[in-house]
CSV table of C-alpha atoms and ligand atoms in Angstrom, one decimal:
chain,number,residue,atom,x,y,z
A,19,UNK,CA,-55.4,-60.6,-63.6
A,20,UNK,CA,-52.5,-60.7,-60.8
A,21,UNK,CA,-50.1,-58.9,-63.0
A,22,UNK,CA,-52.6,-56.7,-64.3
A,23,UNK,CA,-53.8,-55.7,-60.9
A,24,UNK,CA,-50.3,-55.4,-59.2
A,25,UNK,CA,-49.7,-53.4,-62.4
A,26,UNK,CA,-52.5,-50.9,-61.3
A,27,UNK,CA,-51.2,-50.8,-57.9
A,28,UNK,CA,-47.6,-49.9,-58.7
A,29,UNK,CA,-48.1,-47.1,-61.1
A,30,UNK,CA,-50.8,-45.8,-59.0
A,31,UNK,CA,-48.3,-45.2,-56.3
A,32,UNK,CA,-45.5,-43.9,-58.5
A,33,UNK,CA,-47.9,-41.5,-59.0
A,34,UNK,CA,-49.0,-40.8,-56.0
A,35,UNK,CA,-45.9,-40.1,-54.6
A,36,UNK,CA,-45.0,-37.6,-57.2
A,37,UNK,CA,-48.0,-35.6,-57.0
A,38,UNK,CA,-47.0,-32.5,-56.0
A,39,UNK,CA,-49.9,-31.0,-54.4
A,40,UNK,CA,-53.8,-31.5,-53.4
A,41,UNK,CA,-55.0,-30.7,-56.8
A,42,UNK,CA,-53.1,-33.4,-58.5
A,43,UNK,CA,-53.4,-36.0,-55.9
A,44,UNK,CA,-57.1,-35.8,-56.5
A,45,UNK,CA,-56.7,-35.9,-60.1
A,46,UNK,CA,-54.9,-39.6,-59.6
A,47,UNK,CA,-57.1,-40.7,-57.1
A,48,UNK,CA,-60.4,-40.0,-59.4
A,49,UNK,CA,-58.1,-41.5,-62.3
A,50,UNK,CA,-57.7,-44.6,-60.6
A,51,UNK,CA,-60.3,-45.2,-58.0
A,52,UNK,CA,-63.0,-43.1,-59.8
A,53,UNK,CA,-66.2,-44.7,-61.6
A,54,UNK,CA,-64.0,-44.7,-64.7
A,55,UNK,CA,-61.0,-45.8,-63.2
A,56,UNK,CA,-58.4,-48.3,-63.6
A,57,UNK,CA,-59.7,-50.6,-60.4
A,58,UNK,CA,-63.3,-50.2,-61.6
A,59,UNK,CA,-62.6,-51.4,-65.3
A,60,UNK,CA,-61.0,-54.7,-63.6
A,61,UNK,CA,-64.3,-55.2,-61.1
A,62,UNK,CA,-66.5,-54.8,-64.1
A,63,UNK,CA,-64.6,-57.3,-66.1
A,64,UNK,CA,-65.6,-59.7,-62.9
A,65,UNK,CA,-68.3,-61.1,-64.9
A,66,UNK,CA,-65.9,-63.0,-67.1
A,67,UNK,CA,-63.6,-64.5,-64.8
A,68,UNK,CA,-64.6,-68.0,-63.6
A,69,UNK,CA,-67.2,-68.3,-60.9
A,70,UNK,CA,-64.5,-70.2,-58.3
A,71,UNK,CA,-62.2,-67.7,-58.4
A,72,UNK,CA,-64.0,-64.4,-58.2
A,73,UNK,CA,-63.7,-64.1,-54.1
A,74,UNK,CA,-60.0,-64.3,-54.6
A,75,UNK,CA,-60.3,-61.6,-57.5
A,76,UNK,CA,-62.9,-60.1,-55.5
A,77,UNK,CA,-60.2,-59.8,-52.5
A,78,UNK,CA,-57.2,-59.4,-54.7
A,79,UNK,CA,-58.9,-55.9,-56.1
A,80,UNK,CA,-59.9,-54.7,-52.5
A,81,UNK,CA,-56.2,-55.3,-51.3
A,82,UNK,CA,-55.2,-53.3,-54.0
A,83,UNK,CA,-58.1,-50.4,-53.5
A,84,UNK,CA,-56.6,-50.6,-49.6
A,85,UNK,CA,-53.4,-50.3,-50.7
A,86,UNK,CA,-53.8,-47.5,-53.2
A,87,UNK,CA,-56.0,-45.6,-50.7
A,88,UNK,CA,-53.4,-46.0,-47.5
A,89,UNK,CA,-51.0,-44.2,-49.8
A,90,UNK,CA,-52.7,-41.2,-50.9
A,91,UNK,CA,-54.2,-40.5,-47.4
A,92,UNK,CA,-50.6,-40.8,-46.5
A,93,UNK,CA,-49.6,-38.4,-49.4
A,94,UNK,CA,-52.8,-36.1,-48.4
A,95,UNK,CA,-51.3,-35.0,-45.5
A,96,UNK,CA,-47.8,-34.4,-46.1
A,97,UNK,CA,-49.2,-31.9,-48.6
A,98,UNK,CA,-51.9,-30.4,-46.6
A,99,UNK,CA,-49.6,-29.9,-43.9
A,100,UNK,CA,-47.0,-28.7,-46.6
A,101,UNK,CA,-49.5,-26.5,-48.1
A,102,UNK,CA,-50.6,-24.9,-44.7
A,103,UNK,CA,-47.4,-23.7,-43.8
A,104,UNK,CA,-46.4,-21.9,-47.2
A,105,UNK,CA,-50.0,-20.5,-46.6
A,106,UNK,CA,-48.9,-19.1,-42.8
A,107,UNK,CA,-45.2,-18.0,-44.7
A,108,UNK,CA,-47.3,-16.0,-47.4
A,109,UNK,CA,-49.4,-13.9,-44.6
A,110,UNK,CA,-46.8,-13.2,-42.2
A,111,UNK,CA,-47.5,-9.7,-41.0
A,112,UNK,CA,-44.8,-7.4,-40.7
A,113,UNK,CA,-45.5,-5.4,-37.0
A,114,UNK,CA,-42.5,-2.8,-38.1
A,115,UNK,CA,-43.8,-1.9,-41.3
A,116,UNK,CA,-46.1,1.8,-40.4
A,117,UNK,CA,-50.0,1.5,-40.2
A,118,UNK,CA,-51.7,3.0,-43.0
A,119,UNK,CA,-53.0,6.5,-42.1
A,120,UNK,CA,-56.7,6.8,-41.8
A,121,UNK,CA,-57.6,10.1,-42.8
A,122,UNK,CA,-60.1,11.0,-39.7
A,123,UNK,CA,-62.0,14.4,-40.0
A,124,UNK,CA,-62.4,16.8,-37.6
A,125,UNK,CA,-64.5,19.3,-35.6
A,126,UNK,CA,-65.6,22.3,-36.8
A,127,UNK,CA,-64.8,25.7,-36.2
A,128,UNK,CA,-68.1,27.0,-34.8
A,129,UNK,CA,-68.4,23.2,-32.6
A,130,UNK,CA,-65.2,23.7,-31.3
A,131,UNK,CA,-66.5,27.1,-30.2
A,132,UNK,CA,-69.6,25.4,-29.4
A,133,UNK,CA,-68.0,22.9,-27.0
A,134,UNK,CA,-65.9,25.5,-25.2
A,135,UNK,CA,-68.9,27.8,-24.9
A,136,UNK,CA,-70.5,25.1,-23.3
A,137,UNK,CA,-67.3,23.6,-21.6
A,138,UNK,CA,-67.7,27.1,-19.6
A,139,UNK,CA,-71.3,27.4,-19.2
A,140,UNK,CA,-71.7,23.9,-17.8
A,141,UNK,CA,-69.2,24.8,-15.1
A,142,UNK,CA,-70.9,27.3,-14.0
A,143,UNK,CA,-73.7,25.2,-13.1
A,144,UNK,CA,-75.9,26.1,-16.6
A,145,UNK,CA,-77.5,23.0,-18.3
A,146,UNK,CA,-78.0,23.1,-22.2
A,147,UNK,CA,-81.4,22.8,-24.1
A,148,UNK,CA,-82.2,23.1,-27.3
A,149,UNK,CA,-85.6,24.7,-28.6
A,150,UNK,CA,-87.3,24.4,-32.2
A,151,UNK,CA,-85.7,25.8,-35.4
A,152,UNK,CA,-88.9,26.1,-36.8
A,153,UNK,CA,-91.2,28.4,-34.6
A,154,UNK,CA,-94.5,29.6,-33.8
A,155,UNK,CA,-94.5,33.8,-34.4
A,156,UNK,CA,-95.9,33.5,-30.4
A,157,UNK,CA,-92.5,32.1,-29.2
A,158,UNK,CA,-90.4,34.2,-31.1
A,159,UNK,CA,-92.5,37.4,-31.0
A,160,UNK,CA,-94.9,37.4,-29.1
A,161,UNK,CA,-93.6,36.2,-25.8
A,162,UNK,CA,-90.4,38.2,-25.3
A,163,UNK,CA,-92.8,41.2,-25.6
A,164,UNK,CA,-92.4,41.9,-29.8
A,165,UNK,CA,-96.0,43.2,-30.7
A,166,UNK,CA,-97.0,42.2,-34.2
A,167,UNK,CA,-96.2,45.8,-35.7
A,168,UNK,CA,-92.7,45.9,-33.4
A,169,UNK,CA,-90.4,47.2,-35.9
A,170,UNK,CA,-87.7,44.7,-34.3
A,171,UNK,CA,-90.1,42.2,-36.4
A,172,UNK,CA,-89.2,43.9,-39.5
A,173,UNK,CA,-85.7,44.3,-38.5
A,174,UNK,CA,-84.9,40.4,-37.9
A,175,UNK,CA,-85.9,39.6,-42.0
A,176,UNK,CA,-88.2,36.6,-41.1
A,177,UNK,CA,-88.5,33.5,-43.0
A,178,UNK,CA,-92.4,33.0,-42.7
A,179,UNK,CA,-93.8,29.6,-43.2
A,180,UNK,CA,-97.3,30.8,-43.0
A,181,UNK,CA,-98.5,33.7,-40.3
A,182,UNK,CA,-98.4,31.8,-37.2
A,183,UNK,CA,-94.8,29.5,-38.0
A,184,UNK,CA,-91.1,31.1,-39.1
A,185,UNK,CA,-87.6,29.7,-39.1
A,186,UNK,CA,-86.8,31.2,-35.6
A,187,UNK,CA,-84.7,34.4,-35.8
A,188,UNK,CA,-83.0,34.1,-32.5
A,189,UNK,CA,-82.8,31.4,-29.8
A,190,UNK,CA,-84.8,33.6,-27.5
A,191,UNK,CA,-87.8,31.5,-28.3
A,192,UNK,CA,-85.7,28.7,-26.0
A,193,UNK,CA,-86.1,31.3,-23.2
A,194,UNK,CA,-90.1,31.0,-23.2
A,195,UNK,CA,-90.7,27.8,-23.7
A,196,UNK,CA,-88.3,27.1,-20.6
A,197,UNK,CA,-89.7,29.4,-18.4
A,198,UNK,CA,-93.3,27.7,-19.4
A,199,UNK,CA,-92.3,24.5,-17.8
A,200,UNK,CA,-92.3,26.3,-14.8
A,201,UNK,CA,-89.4,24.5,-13.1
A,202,UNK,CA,-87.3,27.5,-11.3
A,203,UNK,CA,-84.9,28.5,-10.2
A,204,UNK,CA,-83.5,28.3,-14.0
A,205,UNK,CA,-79.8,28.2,-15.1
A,206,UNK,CA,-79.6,27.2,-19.1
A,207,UNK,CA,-78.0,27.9,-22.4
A,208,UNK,CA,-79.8,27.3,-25.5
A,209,UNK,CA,-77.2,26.9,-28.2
A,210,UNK,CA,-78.7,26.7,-31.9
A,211,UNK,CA,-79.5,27.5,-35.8
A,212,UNK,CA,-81.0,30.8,-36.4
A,213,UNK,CA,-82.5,31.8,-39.7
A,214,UNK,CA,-82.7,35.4,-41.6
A,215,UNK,CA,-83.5,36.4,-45.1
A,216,UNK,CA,-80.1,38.2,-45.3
A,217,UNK,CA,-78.4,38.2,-48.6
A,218,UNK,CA,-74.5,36.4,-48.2
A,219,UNK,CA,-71.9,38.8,-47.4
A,220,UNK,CA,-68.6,38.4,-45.0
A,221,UNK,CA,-70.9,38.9,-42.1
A,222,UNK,CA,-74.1,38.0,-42.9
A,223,UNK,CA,-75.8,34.4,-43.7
A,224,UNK,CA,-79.2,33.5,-43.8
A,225,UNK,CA,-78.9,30.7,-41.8
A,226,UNK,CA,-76.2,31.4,-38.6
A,227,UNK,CA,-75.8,30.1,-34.9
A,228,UNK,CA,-76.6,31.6,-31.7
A,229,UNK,CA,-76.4,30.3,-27.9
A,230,UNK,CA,-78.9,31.8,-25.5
A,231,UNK,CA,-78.6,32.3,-21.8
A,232,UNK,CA,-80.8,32.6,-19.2
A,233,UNK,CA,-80.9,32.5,-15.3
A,234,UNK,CA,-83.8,32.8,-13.5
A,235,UNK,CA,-84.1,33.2,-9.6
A,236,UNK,CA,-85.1,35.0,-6.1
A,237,UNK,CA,-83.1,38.4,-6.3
A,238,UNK,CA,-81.5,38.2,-9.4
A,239,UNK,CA,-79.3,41.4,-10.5
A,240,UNK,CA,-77.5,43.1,-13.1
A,241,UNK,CA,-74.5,42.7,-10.6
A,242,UNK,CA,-75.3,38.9,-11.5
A,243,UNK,CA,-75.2,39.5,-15.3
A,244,UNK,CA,-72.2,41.1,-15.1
A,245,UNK,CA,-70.3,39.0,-12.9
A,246,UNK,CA,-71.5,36.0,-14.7
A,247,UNK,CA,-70.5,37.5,-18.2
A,248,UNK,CA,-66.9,39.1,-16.9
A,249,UNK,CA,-66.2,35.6,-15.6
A,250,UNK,CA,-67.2,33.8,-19.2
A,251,UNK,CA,-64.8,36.3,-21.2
A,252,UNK,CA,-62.1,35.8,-18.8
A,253,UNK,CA,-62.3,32.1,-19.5
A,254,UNK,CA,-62.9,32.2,-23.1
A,255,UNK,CA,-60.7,35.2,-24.2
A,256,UNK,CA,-58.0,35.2,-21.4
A,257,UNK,CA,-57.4,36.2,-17.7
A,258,UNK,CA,-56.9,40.1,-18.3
A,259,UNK,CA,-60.1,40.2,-20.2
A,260,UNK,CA,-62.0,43.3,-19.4
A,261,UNK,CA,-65.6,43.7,-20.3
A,262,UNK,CA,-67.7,46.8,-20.5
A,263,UNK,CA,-71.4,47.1,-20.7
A,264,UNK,CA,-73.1,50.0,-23.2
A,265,UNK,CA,-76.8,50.4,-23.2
A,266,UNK,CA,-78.3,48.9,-26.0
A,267,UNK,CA,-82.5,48.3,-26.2
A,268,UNK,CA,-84.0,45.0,-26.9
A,269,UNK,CA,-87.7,44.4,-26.3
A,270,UNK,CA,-87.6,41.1,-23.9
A,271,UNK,CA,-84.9,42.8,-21.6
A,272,UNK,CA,-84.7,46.0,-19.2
A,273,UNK,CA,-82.7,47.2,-18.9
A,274,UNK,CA,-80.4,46.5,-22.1
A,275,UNK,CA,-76.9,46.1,-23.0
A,276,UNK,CA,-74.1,45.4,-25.3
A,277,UNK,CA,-70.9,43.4,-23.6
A,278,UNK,CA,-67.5,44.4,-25.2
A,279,UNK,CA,-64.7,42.8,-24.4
A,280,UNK,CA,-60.9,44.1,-24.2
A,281,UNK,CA,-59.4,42.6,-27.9
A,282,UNK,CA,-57.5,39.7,-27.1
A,283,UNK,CA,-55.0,40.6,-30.0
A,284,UNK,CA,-53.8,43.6,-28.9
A,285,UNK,CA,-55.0,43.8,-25.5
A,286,UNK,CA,-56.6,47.3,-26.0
A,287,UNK,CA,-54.5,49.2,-27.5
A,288,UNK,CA,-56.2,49.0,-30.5
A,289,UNK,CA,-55.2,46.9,-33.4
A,290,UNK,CA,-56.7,46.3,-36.9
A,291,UNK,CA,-58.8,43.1,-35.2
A,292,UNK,CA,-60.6,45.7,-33.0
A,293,UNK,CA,-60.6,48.5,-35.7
A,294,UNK,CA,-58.3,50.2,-33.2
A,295,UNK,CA,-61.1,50.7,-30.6
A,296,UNK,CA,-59.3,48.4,-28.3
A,297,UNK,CA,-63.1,47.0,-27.7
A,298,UNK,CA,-64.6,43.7,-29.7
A,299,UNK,CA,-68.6,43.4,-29.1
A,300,UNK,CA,-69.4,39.9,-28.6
A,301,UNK,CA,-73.1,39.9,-27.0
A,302,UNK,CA,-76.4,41.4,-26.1
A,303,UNK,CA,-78.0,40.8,-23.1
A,304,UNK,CA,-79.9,42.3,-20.0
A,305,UNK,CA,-82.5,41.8,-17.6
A,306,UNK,CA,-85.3,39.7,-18.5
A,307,UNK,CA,-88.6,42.1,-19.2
A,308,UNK,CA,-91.2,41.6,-15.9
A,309,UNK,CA,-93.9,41.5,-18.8
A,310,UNK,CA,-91.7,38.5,-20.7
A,311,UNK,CA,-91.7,37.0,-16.9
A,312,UNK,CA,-95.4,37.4,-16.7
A,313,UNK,CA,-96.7,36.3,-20.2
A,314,UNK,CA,-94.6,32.9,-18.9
A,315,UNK,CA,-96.0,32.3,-15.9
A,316,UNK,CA,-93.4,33.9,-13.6
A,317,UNK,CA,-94.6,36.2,-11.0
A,318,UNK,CA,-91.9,39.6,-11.6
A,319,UNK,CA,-92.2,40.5,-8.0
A,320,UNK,CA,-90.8,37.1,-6.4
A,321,UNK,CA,-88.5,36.1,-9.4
A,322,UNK,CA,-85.8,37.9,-11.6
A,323,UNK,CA,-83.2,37.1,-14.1
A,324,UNK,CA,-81.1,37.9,-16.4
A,325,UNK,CA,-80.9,36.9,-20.3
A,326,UNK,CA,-78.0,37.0,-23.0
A,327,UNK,CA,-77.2,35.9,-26.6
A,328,UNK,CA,-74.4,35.6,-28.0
A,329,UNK,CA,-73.3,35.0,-32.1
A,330,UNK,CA,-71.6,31.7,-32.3
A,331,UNK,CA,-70.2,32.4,-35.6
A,332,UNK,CA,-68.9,35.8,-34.2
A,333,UNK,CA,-66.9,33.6,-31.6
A,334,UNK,CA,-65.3,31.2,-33.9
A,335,UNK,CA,-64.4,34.2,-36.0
A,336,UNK,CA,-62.9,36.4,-33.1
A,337,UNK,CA,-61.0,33.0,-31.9
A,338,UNK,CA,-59.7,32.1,-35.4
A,339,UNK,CA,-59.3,35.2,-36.9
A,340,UNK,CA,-61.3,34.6,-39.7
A,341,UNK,CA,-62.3,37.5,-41.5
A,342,UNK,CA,-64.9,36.0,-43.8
A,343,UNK,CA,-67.7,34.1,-42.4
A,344,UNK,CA,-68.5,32.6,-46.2
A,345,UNK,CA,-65.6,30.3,-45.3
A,346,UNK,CA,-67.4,28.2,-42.6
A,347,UNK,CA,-69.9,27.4,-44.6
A,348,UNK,CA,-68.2,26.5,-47.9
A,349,UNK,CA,-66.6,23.2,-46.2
A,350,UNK,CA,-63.4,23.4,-48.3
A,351,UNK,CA,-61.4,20.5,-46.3
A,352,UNK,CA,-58.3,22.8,-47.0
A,353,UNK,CA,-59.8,26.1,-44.5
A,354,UNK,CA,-61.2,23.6,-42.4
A,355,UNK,CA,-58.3,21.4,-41.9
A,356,UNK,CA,-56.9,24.6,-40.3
A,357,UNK,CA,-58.4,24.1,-36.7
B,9,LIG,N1,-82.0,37.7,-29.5
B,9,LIG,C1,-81.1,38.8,-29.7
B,9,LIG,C2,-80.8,38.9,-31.2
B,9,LIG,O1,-80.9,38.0,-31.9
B,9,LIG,C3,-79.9,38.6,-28.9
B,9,LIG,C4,-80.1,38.8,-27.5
B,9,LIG,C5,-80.0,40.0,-26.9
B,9,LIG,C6,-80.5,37.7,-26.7
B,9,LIG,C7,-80.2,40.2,-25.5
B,9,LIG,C8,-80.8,37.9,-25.3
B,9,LIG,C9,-80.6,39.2,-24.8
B,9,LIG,O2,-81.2,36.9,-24.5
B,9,LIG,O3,-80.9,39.3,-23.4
B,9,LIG,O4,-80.3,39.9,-31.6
């Protein structure tokens, strides 16, 4: 039994100490000290050694379960520790190799126009609101003094959604339902999605952007407007911006104009940009109708103001020198990575 023990012990060690990693160490250790193993084979053969001598078997085999044991915890961590470090060699991280370029998208044409529209407005003291896109007729009619057989109705291909509601044709709408609130004095822009049941051309979509302006105050001008809007084209076309002001009609305004502005390609000498007028159109605008004041709960004789709206899509245009407005909309990364 001495021998056959000792015999255990030995080779289990041997083996032990060759194993060459965690896998195989547990293999041996199952092999030997498992339910089926050597050591357990010897205590269940206890029953036929002689009663006297079973405590010393008894001890001999726990010696030699110590022993065995001892070794492989011994052997455990040498090649845990061994194992851990080629771990740490296999994910060294090279800082000098270059990162891995995320491909991060960008802002679009008409938000970049958006922003600096914005960017300018804000400055001058204007906050930003934003109205409905879809409309009651009253708000985008009615209101800003559009009668229900205004040919301007007609004009402005409306996208009903039943008599009463449309897809708003302008941001004008934005005007009203500010001037409702009845907070004054008022200084906003209204930037937003417009809708038309215009057929797809390289000016024309039926669904387009516009930003709306209003101010709102005690002794408000048309020196006002026009300061305001000489100052806006300076900072978004350039310093020698000039602007000029032709008389135009819209029904929420009197009196009326069109803003043109001195092309910023050839500085107006005329070019093919400005169809070699020299002059680009950018916006309508006037001042606001005392009947459009009135229907809003403004009283025309103590307050005045001035209104303006401008094409967004116009802007990014100008700015980029697109010459087909199809292009913002078809999002082909390889136009829009352009900007
Ligand atoms: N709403 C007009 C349009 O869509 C643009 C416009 C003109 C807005 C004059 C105004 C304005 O506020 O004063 O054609």
């Amino acid at each position: 039994m001495k021998e056959r023990l000792q015999k255990i012990r030995e080779e289990a060690i041997e083996k032990v100490q060759a194993s060459e990693n965690l896998d195989k160490l547990n293999e041996i250790k199952v092999a030997v000290l498992g339910k089926k193993g050597a050591l357990t084979e010897v205590l269940k053969g206890m029953k036929d050694v002689a009663a006297e001598d079973r405590p010393k078997v008894g001890q001999m085999v726990n010696e030699t379960r110590a022993a065995i044991e001892e070794k492989i915890e011994e052997v455990r961590v040498k090649l845990a520790a061994a194992a851990r470090e080629a771990k740490m060699k296999a994910e060294v991280i090279d800082v000098t190799l270059p990162a891995k370029k995320s491909n991060l998208g960008h802002r679009h044409p008409n938000t970049i126009a958006l922003e600096e529209l914005e960017r300018i407005f804000i400055g001058m003291g204007y906050e930003v609101v934003e109205g409905p896109e879809v409309e009651y007729d009253y708000y985008n009619f009615e209101a800003l003094n559009i009668p229900a057989n205004h040919p301007a109705k007609d004009e402005q291909d409306t996208f009903y959604i039943n008599d009463k509601i449309v897809l708003r044709t302008q941001t004008s709408p934005v005007q009203v339902r500010v001037m409702e609130q009845g907070k004054l004095p008022i200084r906003m822009i209204a930037p937003g999605r417009v809708f038309r049941s215009d057929e797809v051309d390289a000016t024309h979509s039926p669904s387009f952007h516009q930003v709306e302006g209003l101010v709102i105050d005690k002794n408000i001008t048309f020196s006002d407007l026009k300061g305001t809007l000489a100052e806006f084209a300076k900072e978004l076309f350039g310093e020698n911006t000039k602007v000029k002001f032709r008389p135009h009609h819209f029904p929420f305004t009197e009196p009326s104009a069109e803003m043109d502005v001195t092309c910023f390609k050839c500085g107006g000498t005329g070019c093919r940009m400005c169809k070699g007028s020299g002059w680009i159109e950018i916006l309508g605008c006037g001042m606001v109708h005392p009947r459009v004041l009135k229907m809003s709960g403004i009283d025309p004789e103590e307050y005045s103001g001035f209104a303006f709206g401008i094409g967004l899509e116009r802007i990014a245009l100008l700015k980029y020198e697109i010459d087909d407005m199809r292009l913002l909309y078809e999002n082909d990364v390889r136009f829009l990575k352009q900007f």
